[in-house]
Amino acid sequence: MLAPSSAVNPATSTTPVLKAVLWDMDGTLVDTEPYWIAAEIALVTAHGGYWNEDMAHTLVGNALGDSAKILQGAGVKLSVREIIDHLSAEVVACIRREIPWRPGARELLSDLHGRGVRCALVTMSERALATEVVNSLEAEYFEFLVTGDEVTNGKPHPEPYLTAIGLLRENDPSITAAHCAALEDSVPGVASAVASGVATIAIPNAVELAEDPRWTTWETLAGKTCDDVTDVIAAHSRSAGAAL
């Protein structure tokens, strides 16, 4: 692993160095939300219930177990585990046909990797699905994955991001939340990242995200670089300092 380059050093001695970027997957790295939505609608309809895109949008970014319980309430006569397995299998089948990468995502990953910034995936999808996506990348950009089946509390709880920070610290005990940025597209995901204390970048996709001083909003990752993420880290540090 390359050491962070001088380009990601702090502008001042009080600004944390960008050491890691934590990526959401569905809707942020890959535009799989339409796959999930189609699978949900088909499943509920098959069980005689009603589900549409607007209803599906309310589940975007949620822990899969929570979403499964809501689908049970919509008429799906399966266990939570069966619902998760069914939906995940449908999405895996779709991405094996085509992976819809989000604009600029792979380019930003490559730039961060080349500048020595560690990257990890923090997703509510389970490991089997996340591995399919990660293995389709042209390089091993992600150091590790934190997946929905490996945490007790899913997003919007901060546990997924806190778990990722803990794993980063195993190789570098100096890392704190202040050295990390998160990329998210959903309300639960942004809430999880913000609650963990990392600088949070929201890239709205399937659902709208309100402007809020607690996070930075980008319309797209296209054209974004390591320097842009570094600027967000610096702004987050200044904001945190002003709040003290």
CSV table of C-alpha atoms in Angstrom, one decimal:
chain,number,residue,atom,x,y,z
A,1,MET,CA,0.0,0.0,0.0
A,2,LEU,CA,1.4,3.4,-1.0
A,3,ALA,CA,1.8,6.0,1.7
A,4,PRO,CA,-0.5,9.0,1.4
A,5,SER,CA,1.0,11.5,-1.0
A,6,SER,CA,1.8,15.1,-0.3
A,7,ALA,CA,-1.3,16.0,-2.3
A,8,VAL,CA,-3.4,14.7,0.5
A,9,ASN,CA,-1.5,16.3,3.3
A,10,PRO,CA,-3.4,18.9,5.4
A,11,ALA,CA,-3.4,22.5,4.4
A,12,THR,CA,-2.6,23.4,7.9
A,13,SER,CA,-1.1,21.4,10.8
A,14,THR,CA,-4.6,21.3,12.4
A,15,THR,CA,-6.3,19.7,9.4
A,16,PRO,CA,-6.5,15.9,9.5
A,17,VAL,CA,-4.9,14.0,6.6
A,18,LEU,CA,-7.3,12.1,4.4
A,19,LYS,CA,-6.4,8.5,5.1
A,20,ALA,CA,-9.5,6.5,4.1
A,21,VAL,CA,-12.7,6.7,2.0
A,22,LEU,CA,-15.6,4.5,3.0
A,23,TRP,CA,-17.9,3.7,0.1
A,24,ASP,CA,-21.5,2.7,0.1
A,25,MET,CA,-22.3,0.3,-2.7
A,26,ASP,CA,-26.0,0.3,-3.9
A,27,GLY,CA,-26.7,3.6,-5.5
A,28,THR,CA,-23.3,5.0,-4.9
A,29,LEU,CA,-20.7,2.7,-6.5
A,30,VAL,CA,-23.3,0.9,-8.6
A,31,ASP,CA,-26.8,1.9,-9.7
A,32,THR,CA,-28.4,-1.3,-8.5
A,33,GLU,CA,-31.4,0.3,-6.9
A,34,PRO,CA,-33.6,-0.3,-10.0
A,35,TYR,CA,-32.7,-4.0,-9.6
A,36,TRP,CA,-33.8,-4.1,-6.0
A,37,ILE,CA,-37.0,-2.2,-6.8
A,38,ALA,CA,-38.0,-4.5,-9.6
A,39,ALA,CA,-37.3,-7.6,-7.4
A,40,GLU,CA,-39.4,-6.2,-4.6
A,41,ILE,CA,-42.3,-5.3,-6.8
A,42,ALA,CA,-42.2,-8.8,-8.4
A,43,LEU,CA,-42.1,-10.5,-5.1
A,44,VAL,CA,-44.9,-8.6,-3.4
A,45,THR,CA,-47.1,-9.0,-6.5
A,46,ALA,CA,-46.4,-12.7,-6.6
A,47,HIS,CA,-47.8,-12.9,-3.1
A,48,GLY,CA,-50.9,-11.0,-4.0
A,49,GLY,CA,-49.8,-7.7,-2.4
A,50,TYR,CA,-49.2,-4.3,-3.9
A,51,TRP,CA,-45.9,-2.5,-4.1
A,52,ASN,CA,-44.7,0.3,-6.4
A,53,GLU,CA,-41.6,2.4,-7.0
A,54,ASP,CA,-42.6,5.1,-4.6
A,55,MET,CA,-43.1,2.6,-1.8
A,56,ALA,CA,-39.8,0.9,-2.8
A,57,HIS,CA,-37.9,4.2,-2.5
A,58,THR,CA,-38.8,4.3,1.2
A,59,LEU,CA,-36.5,1.2,1.7
A,60,VAL,CA,-33.5,2.6,-0.2
A,61,GLY,CA,-30.4,2.3,2.1
A,62,ASN,CA,-32.2,0.4,4.8
A,63,ALA,CA,-30.8,-2.7,6.5
A,64,LEU,CA,-32.2,-5.7,4.5
A,65,GLY,CA,-33.8,-7.3,7.6
A,66,ASP,CA,-35.8,-4.1,8.2
A,67,SER,CA,-36.9,-4.0,4.6
A,68,ALA,CA,-37.9,-7.6,4.7
A,69,LYS,CA,-40.2,-7.0,7.6
A,70,ILE,CA,-41.8,-4.2,5.8
A,71,LEU,CA,-42.4,-6.5,2.7
A,72,GLN,CA,-43.9,-9.0,5.0
A,73,GLY,CA,-46.4,-6.3,6.0
A,74,ALA,CA,-47.1,-5.8,2.3
A,75,GLY,CA,-48.2,-9.4,2.0
A,76,VAL,CA,-45.1,-11.5,1.4
A,77,LYS,CA,-45.6,-14.8,3.1
A,78,LEU,CA,-41.9,-15.7,3.6
A,79,SER,CA,-39.5,-15.5,6.5
A,80,VAL,CA,-37.1,-12.5,6.7
A,81,ARG,CA,-34.3,-14.8,5.7
A,82,GLU,CA,-36.2,-16.1,2.7
A,83,ILE,CA,-37.0,-12.6,1.5
A,84,ILE,CA,-33.4,-11.4,1.8
A,85,ASP,CA,-32.1,-14.5,0.0
A,86,HIS,CA,-34.7,-14.2,-2.8
A,87,LEU,CA,-34.1,-10.4,-3.4
A,88,SER,CA,-30.3,-10.8,-3.2
A,89,ALA,CA,-30.4,-13.7,-5.7
A,90,GLU,CA,-32.5,-11.6,-8.1
A,91,VAL,CA,-30.0,-8.7,-7.9
A,92,VAL,CA,-27.0,-11.0,-8.3
A,93,ALA,CA,-28.5,-12.4,-11.5
A,94,CYS,CA,-29.0,-8.9,-12.8
A,95,ILE,CA,-25.5,-7.7,-12.1
A,96,ARG,CA,-24.0,-10.8,-13.7
A,97,ARG,CA,-25.7,-9.6,-16.9
A,98,GLU,CA,-24.7,-6.0,-16.4
A,99,ILE,CA,-23.1,-3.9,-13.7
A,100,PRO,CA,-24.4,-0.4,-13.9
A,101,TRP,CA,-21.4,1.6,-12.4
A,102,ARG,CA,-22.2,5.1,-11.2
A,103,PRO,CA,-20.7,7.9,-13.2
A,104,GLY,CA,-17.2,8.7,-12.0
A,105,ALA,CA,-17.1,6.0,-9.3
A,106,ARG,CA,-14.4,3.8,-10.8
A,107,GLU,CA,-12.3,6.8,-11.8
A,108,LEU,CA,-12.4,8.2,-8.2
A,109,LEU,CA,-11.6,4.8,-6.8
A,110,SER,CA,-8.5,4.6,-9.1
A,111,ASP,CA,-7.4,8.1,-8.2
A,112,LEU,CA,-7.7,7.5,-4.4
A,113,HIS,CA,-5.9,4.2,-4.7
A,114,GLY,CA,-3.1,5.8,-6.7
A,115,ARG,CA,-2.7,8.5,-4.1
A,116,GLY,CA,-2.4,6.0,-1.3
A,117,VAL,CA,-5.8,6.6,0.3
A,118,ARG,CA,-7.3,3.4,1.7
A,119,CYS,CA,-10.8,2.4,0.5
A,120,ALA,CA,-13.3,0.1,2.1
A,121,LEU,CA,-16.9,-0.9,1.2
A,122,VAL,CA,-19.6,-0.3,3.8
A,123,THR,CA,-22.9,-1.7,2.4
A,124,MET,CA,-26.1,-3.1,3.7
A,125,SER,CA,-26.1,-5.7,0.9
A,126,GLU,CA,-24.8,-9.1,2.1
A,127,ARG,CA,-21.2,-10.3,1.3
A,128,ALA,CA,-22.2,-12.6,-1.5
A,129,LEU,CA,-23.7,-9.8,-3.5
A,130,ALA,CA,-21.0,-7.2,-2.6
A,131,THR,CA,-18.3,-9.7,-3.6
A,132,GLU,CA,-19.8,-10.0,-7.0
A,133,VAL,CA,-19.5,-6.3,-7.5
A,134,VAL,CA,-16.0,-5.9,-6.0
A,135,ASN,CA,-14.6,-8.8,-8.0
A,136,SER,CA,-15.8,-7.0,-11.2
A,137,LEU,CA,-13.5,-4.1,-10.6
A,138,GLU,CA,-10.3,-3.9,-12.6
A,139,ALA,CA,-8.1,-3.7,-9.5
A,140,GLU,CA,-8.3,-4.6,-5.8
A,141,TYR,CA,-9.3,-1.1,-4.7
A,142,PHE,CA,-11.2,-2.2,-1.6
A,143,GLU,CA,-9.1,-3.3,1.4
A,144,PHE,CA,-12.1,-4.9,3.0
A,145,LEU,CA,-15.8,-5.1,3.1
A,146,VAL,CA,-18.3,-4.4,5.9
A,147,THR,CA,-21.6,-6.0,4.8
A,148,GLY,CA,-25.1,-6.1,6.1
A,149,ASP,CA,-24.9,-9.7,7.3
A,150,GLU,CA,-21.9,-8.9,9.4
A,151,VAL,CA,-23.2,-6.1,11.7
A,152,THR,CA,-25.8,-6.3,14.4
A,153,ASN,CA,-27.2,-2.8,13.6
A,154,GLY,CA,-27.6,-1.7,10.0
A,155,LYS,CA,-27.8,1.8,8.6
A,156,PRO,CA,-29.0,4.3,9.8
A,157,HIS,CA,-27.1,3.1,13.0
A,158,PRO,CA,-23.5,4.1,13.0
A,159,GLU,CA,-22.2,0.6,13.6
A,160,PRO,CA,-21.3,-0.2,10.0
A,161,TYR,CA,-19.0,2.8,9.7
A,162,LEU,CA,-17.6,2.5,13.2
A,163,THR,CA,-16.8,-1.2,12.4
A,164,ALA,CA,-14.9,0.0,9.3
A,165,ILE,CA,-12.9,2.5,11.3
A,166,GLY,CA,-12.0,-0.2,13.8
A,167,LEU,CA,-10.8,-2.4,10.9
A,168,LEU,CA,-8.7,0.5,9.5
A,169,ARG,CA,-7.1,1.0,12.9
A,170,GLU,CA,-5.9,-2.6,13.0
A,171,ASN,CA,-3.2,-1.6,10.5
A,172,ASP,CA,-2.9,2.1,11.6
A,173,PRO,CA,-3.9,2.9,15.2
A,174,SER,CA,-3.6,6.6,14.4
A,175,ILE,CA,-6.7,6.6,12.2
A,176,THR,CA,-9.8,8.2,13.7
A,177,ALA,CA,-13.1,9.3,12.1
A,178,ALA,CA,-11.5,12.6,11.4
A,179,HIS,CA,-9.2,11.0,8.8
A,180,CYS,CA,-12.1,9.4,6.9
A,181,ALA,CA,-14.7,10.4,4.4
A,182,ALA,CA,-17.9,8.4,3.5
A,183,LEU,CA,-19.7,8.4,0.2
A,184,GLU,CA,-23.5,7.8,0.5
A,185,ASP,CA,-26.6,8.2,-1.6
A,186,SER,CA,-29.5,7.4,0.8
A,187,VAL,CA,-31.1,8.9,3.9
A,188,PRO,CA,-30.2,5.9,6.2
A,189,GLY,CA,-26.7,5.8,4.8
A,190,VAL,CA,-26.0,9.5,5.3
A,191,ALA,CA,-27.4,9.3,8.8
A,192,SER,CA,-25.2,6.3,9.6
A,193,ALA,CA,-22.1,8.0,8.3
A,194,VAL,CA,-22.8,11.3,10.0
A,195,ALA,CA,-23.5,9.6,13.3
A,196,SER,CA,-20.1,7.8,13.1
A,197,GLY,CA,-18.3,11.2,12.9
A,198,VAL,CA,-16.8,10.8,9.5
A,199,ALA,CA,-16.9,13.6,6.9
A,200,THR,CA,-19.9,12.6,4.8
A,201,ILE,CA,-20.5,13.3,1.1
A,202,ALA,CA,-24.0,12.7,-0.2
A,203,ILE,CA,-24.5,11.9,-3.9
A,204,PRO,CA,-28.3,11.7,-4.3
A,205,ASN,CA,-29.5,9.0,-6.7
A,206,ALA,CA,-32.8,7.1,-6.4
A,207,VAL,CA,-34.1,9.4,-3.6
A,208,GLU,CA,-33.7,13.1,-2.8
A,209,LEU,CA,-31.5,14.2,0.0
A,210,ALA,CA,-32.1,17.6,1.7
A,211,GLU,CA,-29.2,20.1,1.9
A,212,ASP,CA,-27.8,20.0,5.4
A,213,PRO,CA,-24.6,21.5,7.0
A,214,ARG,CA,-23.8,18.2,8.5
A,215,TRP,CA,-22.8,16.8,5.1
A,216,THR,CA,-21.5,17.9,1.7
A,217,THR,CA,-23.7,17.3,-1.3
A,218,TRP,CA,-22.3,16.4,-4.8
A,219,GLU,CA,-24.5,16.0,-7.8
A,220,THR,CA,-22.2,13.3,-9.2
A,221,LEU,CA,-18.8,11.6,-8.7
A,222,ALA,CA,-17.9,12.3,-12.3
A,223,GLY,CA,-14.9,14.6,-12.4
A,224,LYS,CA,-14.2,14.3,-8.7
A,225,THR,CA,-10.7,13.5,-7.4
A,226,CYS,CA,-8.8,12.8,-4.3
A,227,ASP,CA,-8.3,16.5,-3.9
A,228,ASP,CA,-12.0,17.2,-3.8
A,229,VAL,CA,-12.5,14.6,-1.0
A,230,THR,CA,-9.5,16.2,0.8
A,231,ASP,CA,-11.3,19.5,0.7
A,232,VAL,CA,-14.4,18.0,2.3
A,233,ILE,CA,-12.2,16.6,5.1
A,234,ALA,CA,-10.8,20.0,5.7
A,235,ALA,CA,-14.2,21.7,5.7
A,236,HIS,CA,-15.5,19.0,8.1
A,237,SER,CA,-12.6,19.6,10.4
A,238,ARG,CA,-13.2,23.4,10.4
A,239,SER,CA,-16.9,22.9,11.1
A,240,ALA,CA,-16.2,20.5,14.0
A,241,GLY,CA,-13.7,22.9,15.5
A,242,ALA,CA,-16.2,25.8,15.2
A,243,ALA,CA,-18.8,23.7,17.0
A,244,LEU,CA,-16.6,23.2,20.1
